[in-house]
PDB file of N, CA and C in Angstrom:
ATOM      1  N   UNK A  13     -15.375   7.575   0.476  1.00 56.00           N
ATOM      2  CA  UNK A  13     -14.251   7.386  -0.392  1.00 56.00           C
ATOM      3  C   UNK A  13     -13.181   6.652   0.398  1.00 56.00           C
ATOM      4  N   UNK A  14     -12.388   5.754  -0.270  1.00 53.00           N
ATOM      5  CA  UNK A  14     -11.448   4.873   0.530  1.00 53.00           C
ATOM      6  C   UNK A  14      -9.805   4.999  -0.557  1.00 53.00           C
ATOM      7  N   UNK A  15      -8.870   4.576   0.056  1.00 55.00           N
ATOM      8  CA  UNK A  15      -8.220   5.240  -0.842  1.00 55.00           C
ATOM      9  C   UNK A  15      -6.911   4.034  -0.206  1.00 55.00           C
ATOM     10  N   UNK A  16      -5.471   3.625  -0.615  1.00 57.00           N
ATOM     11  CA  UNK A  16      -4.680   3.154  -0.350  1.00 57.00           C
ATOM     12  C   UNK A  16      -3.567   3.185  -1.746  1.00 57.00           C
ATOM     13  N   UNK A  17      -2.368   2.677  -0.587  1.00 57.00           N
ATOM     14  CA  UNK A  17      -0.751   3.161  -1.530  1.00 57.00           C
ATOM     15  C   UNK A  17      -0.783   1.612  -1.738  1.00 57.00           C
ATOM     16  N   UNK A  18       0.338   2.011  -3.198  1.00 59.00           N
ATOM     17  CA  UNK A  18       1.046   0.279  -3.288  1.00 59.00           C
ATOM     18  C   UNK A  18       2.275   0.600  -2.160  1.00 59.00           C
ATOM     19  N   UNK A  19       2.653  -0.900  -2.242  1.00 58.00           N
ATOM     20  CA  UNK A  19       3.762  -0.937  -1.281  1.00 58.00           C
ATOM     21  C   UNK A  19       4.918   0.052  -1.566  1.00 58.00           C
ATOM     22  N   UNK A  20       5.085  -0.198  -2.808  1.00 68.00           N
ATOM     23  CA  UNK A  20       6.170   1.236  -3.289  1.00 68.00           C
ATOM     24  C   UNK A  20       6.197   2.634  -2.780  1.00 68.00           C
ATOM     25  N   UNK A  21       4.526   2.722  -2.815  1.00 73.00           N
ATOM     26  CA  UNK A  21       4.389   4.295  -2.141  1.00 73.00           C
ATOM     27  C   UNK A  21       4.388   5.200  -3.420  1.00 73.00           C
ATOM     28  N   UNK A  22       4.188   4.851  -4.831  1.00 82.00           N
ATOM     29  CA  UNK A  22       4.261   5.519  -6.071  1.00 82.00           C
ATOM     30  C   UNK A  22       2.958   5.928  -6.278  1.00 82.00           C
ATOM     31  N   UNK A  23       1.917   4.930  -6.023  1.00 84.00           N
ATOM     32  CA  UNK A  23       0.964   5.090  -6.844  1.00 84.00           C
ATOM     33  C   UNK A  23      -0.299   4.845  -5.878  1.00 84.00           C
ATOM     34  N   UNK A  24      -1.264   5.729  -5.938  1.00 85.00           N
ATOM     35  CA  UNK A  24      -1.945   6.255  -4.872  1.00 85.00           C
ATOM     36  C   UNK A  24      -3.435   5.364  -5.382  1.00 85.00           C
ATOM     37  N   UNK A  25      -4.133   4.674  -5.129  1.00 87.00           N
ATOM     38  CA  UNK A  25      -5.853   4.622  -5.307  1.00 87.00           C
ATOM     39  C   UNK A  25      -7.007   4.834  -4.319  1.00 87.00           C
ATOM     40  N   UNK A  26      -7.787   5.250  -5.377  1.00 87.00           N
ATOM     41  CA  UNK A  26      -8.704   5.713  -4.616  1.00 87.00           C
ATOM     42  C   UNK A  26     -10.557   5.145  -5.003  1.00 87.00           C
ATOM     43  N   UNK A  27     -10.867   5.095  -3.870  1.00 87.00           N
ATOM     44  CA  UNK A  27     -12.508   4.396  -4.417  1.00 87.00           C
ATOM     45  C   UNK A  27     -13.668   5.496  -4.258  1.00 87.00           C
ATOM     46  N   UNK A  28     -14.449   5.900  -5.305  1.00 87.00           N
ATOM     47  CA  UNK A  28     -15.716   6.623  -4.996  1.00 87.00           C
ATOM     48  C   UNK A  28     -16.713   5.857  -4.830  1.00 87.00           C
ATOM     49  N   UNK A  29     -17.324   6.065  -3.905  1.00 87.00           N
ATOM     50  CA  UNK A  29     -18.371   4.882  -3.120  1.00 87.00           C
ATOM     51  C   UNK A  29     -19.582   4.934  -3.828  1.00 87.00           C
ATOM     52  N   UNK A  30     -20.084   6.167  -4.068  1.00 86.00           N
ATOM     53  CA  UNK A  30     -21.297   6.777  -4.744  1.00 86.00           C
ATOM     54  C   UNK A  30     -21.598   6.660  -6.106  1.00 86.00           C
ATOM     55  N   UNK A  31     -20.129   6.972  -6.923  1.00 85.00           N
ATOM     56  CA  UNK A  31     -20.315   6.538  -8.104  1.00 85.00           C
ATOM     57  C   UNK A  31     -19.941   5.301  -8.555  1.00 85.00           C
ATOM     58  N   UNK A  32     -19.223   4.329  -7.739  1.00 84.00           N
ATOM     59  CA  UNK A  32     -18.743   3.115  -8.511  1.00 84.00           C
ATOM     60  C   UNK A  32     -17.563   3.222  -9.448  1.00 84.00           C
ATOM     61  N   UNK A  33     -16.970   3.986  -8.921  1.00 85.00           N
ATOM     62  CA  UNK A  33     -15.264   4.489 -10.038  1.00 85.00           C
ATOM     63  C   UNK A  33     -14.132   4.195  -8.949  1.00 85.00           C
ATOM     64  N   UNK A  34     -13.109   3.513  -9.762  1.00 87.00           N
ATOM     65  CA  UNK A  34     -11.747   3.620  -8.388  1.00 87.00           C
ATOM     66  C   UNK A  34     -10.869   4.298  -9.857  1.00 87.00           C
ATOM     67  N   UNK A  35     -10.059   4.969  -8.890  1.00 87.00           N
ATOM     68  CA  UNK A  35      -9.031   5.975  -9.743  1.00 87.00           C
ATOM     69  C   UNK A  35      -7.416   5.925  -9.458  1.00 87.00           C
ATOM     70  N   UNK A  36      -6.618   5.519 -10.217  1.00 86.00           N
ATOM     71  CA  UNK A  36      -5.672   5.659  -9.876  1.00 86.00           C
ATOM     72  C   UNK A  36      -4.548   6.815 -10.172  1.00 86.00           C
ATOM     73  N   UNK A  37      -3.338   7.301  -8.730  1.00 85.00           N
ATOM     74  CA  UNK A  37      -2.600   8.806  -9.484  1.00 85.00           C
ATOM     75  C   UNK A  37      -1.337   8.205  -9.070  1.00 85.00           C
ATOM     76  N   UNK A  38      -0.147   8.746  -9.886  1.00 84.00           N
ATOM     77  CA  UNK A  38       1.022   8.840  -9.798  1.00 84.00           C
ATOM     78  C   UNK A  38       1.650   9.822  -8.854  1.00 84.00           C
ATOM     79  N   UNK A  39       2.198   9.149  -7.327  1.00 83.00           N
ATOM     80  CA  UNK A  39       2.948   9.865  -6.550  1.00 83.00           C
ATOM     81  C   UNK A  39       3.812  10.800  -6.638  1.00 83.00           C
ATOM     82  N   UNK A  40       4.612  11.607  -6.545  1.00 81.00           N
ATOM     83  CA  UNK A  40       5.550  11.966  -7.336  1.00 81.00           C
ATOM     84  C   UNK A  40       6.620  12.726  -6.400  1.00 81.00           C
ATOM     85  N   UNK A  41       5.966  12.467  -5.018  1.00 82.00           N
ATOM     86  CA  UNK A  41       6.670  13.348  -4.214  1.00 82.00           C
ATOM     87  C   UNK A  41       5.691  13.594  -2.486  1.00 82.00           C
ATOM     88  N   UNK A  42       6.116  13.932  -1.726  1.00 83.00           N
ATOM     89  CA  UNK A  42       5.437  13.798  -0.560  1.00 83.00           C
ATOM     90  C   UNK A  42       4.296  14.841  -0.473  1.00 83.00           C
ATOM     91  N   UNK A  43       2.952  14.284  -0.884  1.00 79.00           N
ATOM     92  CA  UNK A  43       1.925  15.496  -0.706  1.00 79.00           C
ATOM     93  C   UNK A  43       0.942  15.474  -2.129  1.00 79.00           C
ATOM     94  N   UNK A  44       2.296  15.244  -3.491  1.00 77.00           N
ATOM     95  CA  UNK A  44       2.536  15.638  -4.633  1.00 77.00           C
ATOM     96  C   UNK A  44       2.152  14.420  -5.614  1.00 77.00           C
ATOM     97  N   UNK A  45       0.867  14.025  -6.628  1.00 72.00           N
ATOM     98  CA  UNK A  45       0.926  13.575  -7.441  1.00 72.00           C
ATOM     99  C   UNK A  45       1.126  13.766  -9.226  1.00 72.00           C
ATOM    100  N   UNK A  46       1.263  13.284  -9.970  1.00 74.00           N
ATOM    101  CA  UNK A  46       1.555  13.444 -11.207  1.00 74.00           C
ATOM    102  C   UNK A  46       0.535  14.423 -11.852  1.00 74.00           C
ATOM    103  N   UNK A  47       0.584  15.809 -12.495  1.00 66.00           N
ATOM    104  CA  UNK A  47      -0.584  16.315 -13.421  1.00 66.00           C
ATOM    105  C   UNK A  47      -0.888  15.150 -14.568  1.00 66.00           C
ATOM    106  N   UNK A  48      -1.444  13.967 -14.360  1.00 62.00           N
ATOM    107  CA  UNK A  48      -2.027  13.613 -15.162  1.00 62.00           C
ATOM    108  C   UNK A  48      -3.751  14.260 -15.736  1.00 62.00           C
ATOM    109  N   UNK A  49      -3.768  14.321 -16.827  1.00 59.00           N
ATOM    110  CA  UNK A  49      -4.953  14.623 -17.685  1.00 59.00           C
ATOM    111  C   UNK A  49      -5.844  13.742 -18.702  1.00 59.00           C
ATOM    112  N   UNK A  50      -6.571  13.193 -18.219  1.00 63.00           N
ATOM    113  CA  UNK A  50      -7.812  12.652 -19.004  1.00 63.00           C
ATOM    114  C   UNK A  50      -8.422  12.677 -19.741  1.00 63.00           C
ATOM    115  N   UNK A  51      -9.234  11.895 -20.672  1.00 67.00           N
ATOM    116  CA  UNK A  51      -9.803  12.570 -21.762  1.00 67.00           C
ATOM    117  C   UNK A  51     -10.770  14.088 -21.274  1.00 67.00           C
ATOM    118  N   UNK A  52     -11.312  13.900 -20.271  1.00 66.00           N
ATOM    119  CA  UNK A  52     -11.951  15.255 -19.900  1.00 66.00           C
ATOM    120  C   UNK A  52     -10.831  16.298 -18.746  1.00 66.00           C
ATOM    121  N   UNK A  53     -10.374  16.926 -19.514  1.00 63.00           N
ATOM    122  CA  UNK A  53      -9.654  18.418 -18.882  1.00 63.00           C
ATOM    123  C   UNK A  53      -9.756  18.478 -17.073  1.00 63.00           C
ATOM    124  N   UNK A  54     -11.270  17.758 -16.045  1.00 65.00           N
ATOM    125  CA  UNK A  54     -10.559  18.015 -14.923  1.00 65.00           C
ATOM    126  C   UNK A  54     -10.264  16.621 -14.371  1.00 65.00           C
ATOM    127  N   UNK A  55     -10.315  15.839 -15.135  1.00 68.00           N
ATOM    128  CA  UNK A  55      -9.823  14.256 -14.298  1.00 68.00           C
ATOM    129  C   UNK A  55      -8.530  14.135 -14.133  1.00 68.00           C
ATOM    130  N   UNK A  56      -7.596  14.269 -12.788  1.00 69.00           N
ATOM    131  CA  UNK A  56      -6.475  14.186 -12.221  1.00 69.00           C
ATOM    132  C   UNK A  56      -5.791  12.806 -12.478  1.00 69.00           C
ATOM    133  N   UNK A  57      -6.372  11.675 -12.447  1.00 79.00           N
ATOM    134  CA  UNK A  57      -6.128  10.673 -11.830  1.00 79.00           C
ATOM    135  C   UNK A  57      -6.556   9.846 -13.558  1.00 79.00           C
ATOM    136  N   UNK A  58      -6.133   8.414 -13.245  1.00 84.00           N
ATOM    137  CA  UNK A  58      -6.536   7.440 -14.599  1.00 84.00           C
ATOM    138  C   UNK A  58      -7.862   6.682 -13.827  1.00 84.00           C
ATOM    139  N   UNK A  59      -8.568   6.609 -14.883  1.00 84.00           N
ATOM    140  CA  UNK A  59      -9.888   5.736 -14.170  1.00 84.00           C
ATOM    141  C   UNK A  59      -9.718   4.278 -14.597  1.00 84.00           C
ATOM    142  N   UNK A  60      -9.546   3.458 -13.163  1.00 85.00           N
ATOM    143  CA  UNK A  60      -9.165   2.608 -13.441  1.00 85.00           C
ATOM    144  C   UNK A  60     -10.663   1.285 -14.031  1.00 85.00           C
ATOM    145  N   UNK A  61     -11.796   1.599 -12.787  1.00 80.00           N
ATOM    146  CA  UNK A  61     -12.741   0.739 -13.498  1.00 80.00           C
ATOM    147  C   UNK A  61     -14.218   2.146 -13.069  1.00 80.00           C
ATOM    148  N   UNK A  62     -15.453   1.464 -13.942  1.00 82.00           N
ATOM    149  CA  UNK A  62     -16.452   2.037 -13.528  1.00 82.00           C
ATOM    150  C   UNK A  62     -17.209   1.322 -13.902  1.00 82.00           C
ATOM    151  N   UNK A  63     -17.884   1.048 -12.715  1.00 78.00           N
ATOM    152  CA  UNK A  63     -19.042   0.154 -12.409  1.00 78.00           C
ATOM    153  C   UNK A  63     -20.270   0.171 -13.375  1.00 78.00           C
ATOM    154  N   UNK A  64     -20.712  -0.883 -14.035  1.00 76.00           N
ATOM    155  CA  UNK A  64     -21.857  -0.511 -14.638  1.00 76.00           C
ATOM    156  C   UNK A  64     -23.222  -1.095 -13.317  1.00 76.00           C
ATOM    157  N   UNK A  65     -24.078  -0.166 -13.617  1.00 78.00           N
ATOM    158  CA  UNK A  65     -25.448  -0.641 -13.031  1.00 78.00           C
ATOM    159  C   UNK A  65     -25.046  -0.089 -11.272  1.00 78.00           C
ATOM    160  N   UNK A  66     -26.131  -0.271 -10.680  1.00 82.00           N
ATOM    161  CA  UNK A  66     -25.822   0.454  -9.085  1.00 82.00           C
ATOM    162  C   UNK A  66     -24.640  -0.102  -8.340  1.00 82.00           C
ATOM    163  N   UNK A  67     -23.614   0.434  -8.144  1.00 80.00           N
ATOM    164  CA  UNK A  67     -22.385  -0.159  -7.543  1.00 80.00           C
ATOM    165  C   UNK A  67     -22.232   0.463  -6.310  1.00 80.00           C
ATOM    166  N   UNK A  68     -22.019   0.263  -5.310  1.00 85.00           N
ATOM    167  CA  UNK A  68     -21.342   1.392  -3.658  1.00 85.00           C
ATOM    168  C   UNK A  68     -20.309   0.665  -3.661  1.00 85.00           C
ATOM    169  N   UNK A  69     -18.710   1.592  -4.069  1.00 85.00           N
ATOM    170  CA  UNK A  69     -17.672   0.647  -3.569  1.00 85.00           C
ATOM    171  C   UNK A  69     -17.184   1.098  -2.225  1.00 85.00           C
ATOM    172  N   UNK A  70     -16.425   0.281  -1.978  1.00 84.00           N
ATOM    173  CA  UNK A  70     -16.364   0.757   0.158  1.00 84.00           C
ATOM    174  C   UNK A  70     -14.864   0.063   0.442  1.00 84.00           C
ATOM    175  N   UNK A  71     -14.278   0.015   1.445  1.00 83.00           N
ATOM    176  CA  UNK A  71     -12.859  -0.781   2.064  1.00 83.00           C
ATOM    177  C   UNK A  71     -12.189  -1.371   0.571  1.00 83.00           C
ATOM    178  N   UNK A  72     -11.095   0.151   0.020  1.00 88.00           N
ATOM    179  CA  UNK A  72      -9.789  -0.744  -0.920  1.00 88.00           C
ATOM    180  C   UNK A  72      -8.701  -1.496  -0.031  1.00 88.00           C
ATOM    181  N   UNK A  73      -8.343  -2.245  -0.670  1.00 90.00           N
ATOM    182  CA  UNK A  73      -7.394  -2.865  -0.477  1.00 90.00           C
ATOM    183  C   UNK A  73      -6.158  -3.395  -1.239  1.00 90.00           C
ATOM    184  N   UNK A  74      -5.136  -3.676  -0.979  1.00 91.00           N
ATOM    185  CA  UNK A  74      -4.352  -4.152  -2.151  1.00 91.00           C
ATOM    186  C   UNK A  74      -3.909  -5.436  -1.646  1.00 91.00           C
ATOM    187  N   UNK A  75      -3.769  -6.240  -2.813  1.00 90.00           N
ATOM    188  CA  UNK A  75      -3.362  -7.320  -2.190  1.00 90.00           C
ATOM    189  C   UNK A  75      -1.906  -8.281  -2.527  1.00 90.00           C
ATOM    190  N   UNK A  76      -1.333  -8.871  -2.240  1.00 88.00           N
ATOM    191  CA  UNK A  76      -0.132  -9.217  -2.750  1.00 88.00           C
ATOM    192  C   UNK A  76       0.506  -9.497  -4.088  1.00 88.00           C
ATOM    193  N   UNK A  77      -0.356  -9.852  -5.028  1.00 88.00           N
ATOM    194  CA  UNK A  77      -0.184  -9.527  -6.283  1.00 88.00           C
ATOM    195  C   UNK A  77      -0.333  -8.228  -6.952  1.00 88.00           C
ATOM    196  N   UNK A  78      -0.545  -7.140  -5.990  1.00 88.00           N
ATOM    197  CA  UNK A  78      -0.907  -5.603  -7.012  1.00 88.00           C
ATOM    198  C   UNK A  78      -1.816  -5.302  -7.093  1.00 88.00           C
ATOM    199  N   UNK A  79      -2.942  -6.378  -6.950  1.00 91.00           N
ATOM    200  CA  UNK A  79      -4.531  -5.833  -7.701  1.00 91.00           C
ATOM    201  C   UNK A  79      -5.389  -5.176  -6.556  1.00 91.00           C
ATOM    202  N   UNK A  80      -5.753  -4.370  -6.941  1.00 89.00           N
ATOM    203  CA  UNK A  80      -7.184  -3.547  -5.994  1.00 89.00           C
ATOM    204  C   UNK A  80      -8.301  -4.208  -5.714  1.00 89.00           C
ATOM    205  N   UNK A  81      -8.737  -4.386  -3.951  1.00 91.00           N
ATOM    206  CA  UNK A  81      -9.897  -5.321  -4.101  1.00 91.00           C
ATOM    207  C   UNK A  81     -10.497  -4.298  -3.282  1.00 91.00           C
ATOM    208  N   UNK A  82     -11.453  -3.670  -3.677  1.00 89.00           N
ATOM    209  CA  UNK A  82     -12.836  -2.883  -2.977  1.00 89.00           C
ATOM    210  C   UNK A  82     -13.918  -4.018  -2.971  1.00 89.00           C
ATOM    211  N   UNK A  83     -14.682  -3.709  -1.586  1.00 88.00           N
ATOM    212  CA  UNK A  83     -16.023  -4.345  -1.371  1.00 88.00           C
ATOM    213  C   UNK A  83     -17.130  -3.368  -2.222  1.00 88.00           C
ATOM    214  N   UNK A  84     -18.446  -4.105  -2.987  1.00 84.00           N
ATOM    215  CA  UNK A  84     -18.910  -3.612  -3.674  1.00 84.00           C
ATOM    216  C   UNK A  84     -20.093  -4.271  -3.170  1.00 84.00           C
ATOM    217  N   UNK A  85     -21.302  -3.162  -1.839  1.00 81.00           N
ATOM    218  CA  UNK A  85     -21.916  -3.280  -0.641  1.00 81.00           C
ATOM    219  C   UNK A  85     -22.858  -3.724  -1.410  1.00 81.00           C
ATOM    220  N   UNK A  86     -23.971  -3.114  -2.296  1.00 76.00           N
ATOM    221  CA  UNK A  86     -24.887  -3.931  -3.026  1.00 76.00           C
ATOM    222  C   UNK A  86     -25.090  -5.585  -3.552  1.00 76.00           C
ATOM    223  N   UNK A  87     -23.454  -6.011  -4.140  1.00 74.00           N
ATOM    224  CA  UNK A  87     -23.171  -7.310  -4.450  1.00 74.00           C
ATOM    225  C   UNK A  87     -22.619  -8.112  -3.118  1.00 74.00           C
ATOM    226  N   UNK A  88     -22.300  -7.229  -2.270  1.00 78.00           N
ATOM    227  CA  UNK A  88     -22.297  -8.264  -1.245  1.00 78.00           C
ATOM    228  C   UNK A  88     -20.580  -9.143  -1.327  1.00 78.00           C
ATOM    229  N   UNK A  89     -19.674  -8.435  -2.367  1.00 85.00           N
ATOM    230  CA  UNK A  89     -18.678  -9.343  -3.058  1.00 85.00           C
ATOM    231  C   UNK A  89     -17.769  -8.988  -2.817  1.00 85.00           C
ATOM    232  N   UNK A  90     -16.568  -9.090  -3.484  1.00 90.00           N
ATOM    233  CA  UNK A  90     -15.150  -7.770  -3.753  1.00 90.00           C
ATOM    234  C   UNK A  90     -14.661  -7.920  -5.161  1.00 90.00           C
ATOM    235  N   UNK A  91     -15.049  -6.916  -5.814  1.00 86.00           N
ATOM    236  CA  UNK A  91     -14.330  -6.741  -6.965  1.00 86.00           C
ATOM    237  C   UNK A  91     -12.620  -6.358  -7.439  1.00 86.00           C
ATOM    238  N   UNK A  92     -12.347  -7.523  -7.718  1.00 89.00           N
ATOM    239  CA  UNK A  92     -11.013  -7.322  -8.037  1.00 89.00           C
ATOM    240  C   UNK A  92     -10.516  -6.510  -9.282  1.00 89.00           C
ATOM    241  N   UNK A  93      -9.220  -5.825  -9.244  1.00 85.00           N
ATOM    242  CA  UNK A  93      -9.210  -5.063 -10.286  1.00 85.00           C
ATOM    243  C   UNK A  93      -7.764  -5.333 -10.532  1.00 85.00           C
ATOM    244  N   UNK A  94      -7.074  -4.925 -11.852  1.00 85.00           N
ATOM    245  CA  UNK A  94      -5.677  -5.207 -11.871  1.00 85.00           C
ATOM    246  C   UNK A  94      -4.796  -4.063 -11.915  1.00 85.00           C
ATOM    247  N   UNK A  95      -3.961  -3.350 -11.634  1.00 82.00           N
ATOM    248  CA  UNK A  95      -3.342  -2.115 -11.648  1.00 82.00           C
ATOM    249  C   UNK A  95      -3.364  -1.265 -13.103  1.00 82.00           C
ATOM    250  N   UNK A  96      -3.557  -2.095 -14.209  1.00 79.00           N
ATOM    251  CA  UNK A  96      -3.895  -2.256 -15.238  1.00 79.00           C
ATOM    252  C   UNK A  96      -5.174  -1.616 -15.533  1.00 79.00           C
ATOM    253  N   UNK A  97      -6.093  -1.817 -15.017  1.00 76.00           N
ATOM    254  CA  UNK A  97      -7.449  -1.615 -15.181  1.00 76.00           C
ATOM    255  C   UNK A  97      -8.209  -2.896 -15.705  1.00 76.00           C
ATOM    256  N   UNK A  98      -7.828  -4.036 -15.851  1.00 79.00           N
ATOM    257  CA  UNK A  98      -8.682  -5.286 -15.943  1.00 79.00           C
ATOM    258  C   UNK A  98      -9.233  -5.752 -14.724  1.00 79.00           C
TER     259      UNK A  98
END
């Protein structure tokens, strides 16, 4: 799992390597993110993308425009993502 702040320091992401999901949570305080709730009762966080077909995501990153770039080890690539979820 790989995980990084925006520059703000608000908003926390995170990459699951295994499943191909990056998730994003609302900071809210030192330690402390937002009780956000999901359509399913224990998802903390907003799902920002999920990989269809075998994905390993690995090294997030953010990059100067905002968007999340995890390496995605199977494709060999980096999938960009938008804070948004596009």
């Amino acid at each position: 799992m790989e995980s990084a702040c925006r520059p703000d320091d608000r908003t926390l992401y995170v990459a699951e390597t295994w499943s191909g999901r990056a998730w994003s949570y609302e900071i809210t305080g030192p330690g402390k993110f937002c009780k956000f709730v999901g359509p399913m009762p224990w998802e903390r966080g907003r799902l920002l993308i999920g990989m269809s077909g075998y994905a390993l995501l690995d090294s997030l990153a953010i990059d100067r425009a905002g968007n999340i770039c995890v390496a995605n080890i199977p494709y060999q690539g980096i999938t960009v993502v938008s804070p948004e979820g596009s």
